[in-house]
XYZ file of C-alpha atoms in Angstrom:
231
model
C 23.059 8.466 -14.884
C 20.216 5.997 -15.425
C 16.765 7.462 -15.917
C 14.332 6.715 -13.100
C 11.638 4.231 -14.072
C 8.023 5.313 -13.677
C 6.165 2.129 -12.778
C 2.817 3.799 -13.401
C 3.000 5.860 -16.592
C 5.520 3.558 -18.319
C 3.559 0.350 -17.661
C 0.034 -1.023 -17.464
C -1.718 -3.957 -15.765
C -0.278 -6.320 -18.387
C 3.229 -5.046 -19.126
C 4.187 -4.345 -15.500
C 4.287 -8.027 -14.598
C 6.929 -8.720 -17.256
C 9.523 -6.836 -15.178
C 12.392 -9.154 -14.302
C 13.032 -7.461 -10.948
C 9.626 -8.578 -9.695
C 11.050 -12.095 -9.398
C 13.882 -10.982 -7.080
C 13.662 -12.209 -3.500
C 13.130 -9.495 -0.893
C 16.275 -9.201 1.215
C 17.376 -6.892 4.005
C 20.445 -5.796 2.033
C 18.389 -3.999 -0.604
C 14.735 -2.976 -0.551
C 13.154 -1.475 -3.675
C 10.191 0.198 -1.979
C 9.028 1.906 -5.184
C 8.822 -1.445 -6.969
C 6.900 -3.016 -4.088
C 4.457 -0.089 -3.917
C 3.825 -0.398 -7.640
C 3.398 -4.183 -7.416
C 0.687 -3.743 -4.760
C -0.945 -1.085 -6.961
C -1.009 -3.262 -10.068
C -2.124 -6.427 -8.269
C -4.998 -4.382 -6.857
C -5.929 -3.492 -10.419
C -5.791 -7.181 -11.338
C -8.467 -7.739 -8.678
C -10.537 -4.895 -10.143
C -10.152 -6.309 -13.641
C -11.432 -9.705 -12.481
C -14.734 -8.037 -11.573
C -14.863 -5.957 -14.773
C -14.380 -2.746 -12.826
C -12.580 0.327 -14.108
C -8.905 0.159 -13.185
C -7.495 2.539 -10.601
C -5.466 5.528 -11.720
C -2.389 6.475 -9.747
C -2.812 9.646 -7.688
C 0.414 11.119 -6.326
C -1.279 12.779 -3.351
C -2.723 9.413 -2.298
C 0.611 7.685 -2.912
C 2.482 10.182 -0.750
C -0.081 9.979 2.053
C 0.134 6.152 1.957
C 3.936 6.271 2.195
C 3.600 8.777 5.050
C 1.244 6.580 7.073
C 3.285 3.401 6.606
C 6.382 5.309 7.678
C 4.598 6.674 10.744
C 3.361 3.202 11.718
C 6.940 1.938 11.434
C 8.594 4.780 13.358
C 6.050 4.834 16.183
C 5.405 1.081 16.191
C 1.615 1.072 15.874
C -0.952 -0.434 13.521
C -4.097 1.622 13.130
C -5.946 3.954 10.768
C -5.512 6.689 13.386
C -2.079 7.982 14.331
C -1.990 8.475 18.123
C 1.547 9.900 18.109
C 1.340 12.914 15.776
C -1.819 15.017 15.621
C -0.788 16.413 12.238
C -1.355 12.977 10.731
C -4.063 11.607 13.027
C -6.683 10.761 10.405
C -6.659 9.914 6.718
C -8.063 13.377 6.056
C -5.192 14.965 7.998
C -2.594 12.928 6.137
C -3.907 13.661 2.661
C -4.270 17.354 3.439
C -0.675 17.427 4.727
C 0.645 16.530 1.273
C 1.061 19.676 -0.797
C -0.513 19.544 -4.250
C -1.681 22.794 -5.803
C -3.583 20.904 -8.493
C -5.658 18.889 -6.010
C -9.376 19.752 -6.119
C -10.752 17.459 -3.441
C -12.402 14.039 -3.448
C -16.048 13.041 -3.207
C -15.105 9.865 -1.296
C -11.998 8.288 0.183
C -10.847 5.204 2.081
C -7.839 3.301 3.417
C -6.516 -0.263 3.735
C -3.542 -1.188 5.918
C -1.550 -4.391 6.432
C 1.397 -5.657 8.489
C 2.999 -8.562 6.636
C 6.207 -10.659 6.804
C 8.344 -11.619 3.808
C 7.567 -15.310 4.276
C 4.180 -16.999 4.189
C 2.167 -15.680 7.126
C 1.774 -18.076 10.055
C 4.288 -20.491 8.558
C 5.714 -22.844 11.210
C 9.478 -23.053 10.890
C 12.733 -23.878 12.592
C 15.975 -21.914 12.303
C 19.265 -23.539 11.307
C 22.478 -21.501 11.308
C 24.938 -22.391 8.538
C 28.179 -20.524 7.929
C 26.905 -17.621 10.013
C 23.662 -17.369 8.036
C 20.245 -18.298 9.393
C 18.097 -20.576 7.245
C 14.406 -21.279 7.809
C 12.918 -24.757 7.392
C 9.280 -25.823 7.497
C 8.116 -28.716 9.653
C 8.405 -31.081 6.663
C 12.084 -30.187 6.197
C 11.750 -27.874 3.186
C 13.675 -24.612 3.240
C 11.505 -21.502 3.365
C 12.661 -18.696 1.107
C 11.588 -15.042 1.291
C 8.857 -13.877 -1.047
C 9.793 -12.243 -4.304
C 8.331 -8.784 -4.917
C 5.731 -10.449 -7.126
C 4.795 -13.056 -4.502
C 4.692 -10.569 -1.639
C 2.393 -8.085 -3.369
C 0.143 -10.879 -4.629
C -0.227 -12.359 -1.121
C -0.970 -8.994 0.480
C -3.689 -8.119 -2.044
C -5.185 -11.622 -1.814
C -5.266 -11.203 1.976
C -7.153 -7.923 1.641
C -9.580 -9.519 -0.802
C -10.449 -12.179 1.810
C -11.381 -9.473 4.329
C -14.853 -7.950 3.726
C -13.961 -4.368 4.655
C -10.698 -4.282 2.685
C -12.345 -6.051 -0.253
C -15.115 -3.452 -0.275
C -12.568 -0.649 -0.664
C -10.756 -2.439 -3.497
C -13.972 -3.167 -5.416
C -15.823 0.062 -4.660
C -16.842 1.603 -7.968
C -16.865 5.115 -6.454
C -13.109 4.898 -5.954
C -11.145 5.661 -9.112
C -7.779 6.769 -7.675
C -5.259 4.778 -5.630
C -1.872 5.272 -4.017
C 0.137 2.594 -2.187
C 3.055 2.933 0.216
C 5.183 0.548 2.282
C 7.770 0.759 5.061
C 10.148 -2.086 5.945
C 11.046 -2.932 9.543
C 12.442 -5.859 11.536
C 10.389 -7.650 14.146
C 12.321 -9.366 16.929
C 11.159 -12.800 18.079
C 12.971 -15.326 20.287
C 16.472 -14.176 19.400
C 16.006 -13.686 15.673
C 14.503 -10.991 13.503
C 12.119 -11.182 10.580
C 11.555 -8.541 7.911
C 8.017 -7.148 7.874
C 6.330 -4.361 5.958
C 3.736 -1.880 7.080
C 1.552 -1.239 4.028
C -1.073 1.379 3.260
C -3.513 1.855 0.415
C -5.296 5.199 0.063
C -8.342 5.433 -2.206
C -10.060 8.487 -3.647
C -13.329 9.124 -5.458
C -14.004 11.501 -8.312
C -12.121 14.799 -8.049
C -14.226 17.933 -8.090
C -13.754 19.816 -11.327
C -13.813 23.212 -9.675
C -11.424 25.603 -7.961
C -12.853 25.215 -4.469
C -11.742 22.807 -1.792
C -8.290 21.538 -1.006
C -9.451 19.767 2.154
C -12.068 17.105 2.769
C -13.881 19.238 5.331
C -14.215 21.987 2.724
C -15.229 19.447 0.105
C -18.023 18.111 2.321
C -19.263 21.596 3.193
C -19.207 22.640 -0.455
C -21.160 19.568 -1.585
C -23.693 20.046 1.218
C -24.255 23.627 0.112
C -24.849 22.445 -3.442
C -27.419 19.905 -2.218
C -29.240 22.496 -0.089
C -29.419 24.838 -3.074
C -30.922 22.244 -5.432
């Protein structure tokens, strides 16, 4: 039985991008969600590196909460930072607290980015030609449009976030030192054909409290406020 690859502890911002599987096209027949999550994580660190910021560390609680939210957005067909369908996971605070982690000590700050992105270039104009039972996409200039590779998809998503002021602020915020990314694949129907999309979530966390106290953000905030009042 092959040993499971750890895309975070076994690689870094340089060695990860040498993975051959990153160049595979994303297809409906097989989705490597773990690879895509890691690609988004490492491309986000590339953006941090460009601005000479400390690279994000993976945080499993943030990764699990990101996977949870993307999955919820897929299942309930919504796109929002608040989950209107399940009160247990309504806010980012709720989602992170729902993930069990006995070693978690709380964050001083936290944030979230989300995206809803297709596996071809967004807003690409195309026509569909059916050949031997398979649909092919062609651009207006006659060139065939191929799905993104894992590398291309993650790069485009992160570049899209970097062009948006609010998302960019989260990625470049020096207070955030932890990151977890999660995706969920779904098919969007449009005029008789379907296109593969991904709901994507990034969850960010600030410095963990080095004490035994809070496991929830509400408790963290109350604890910090008490410390300030007692200064």
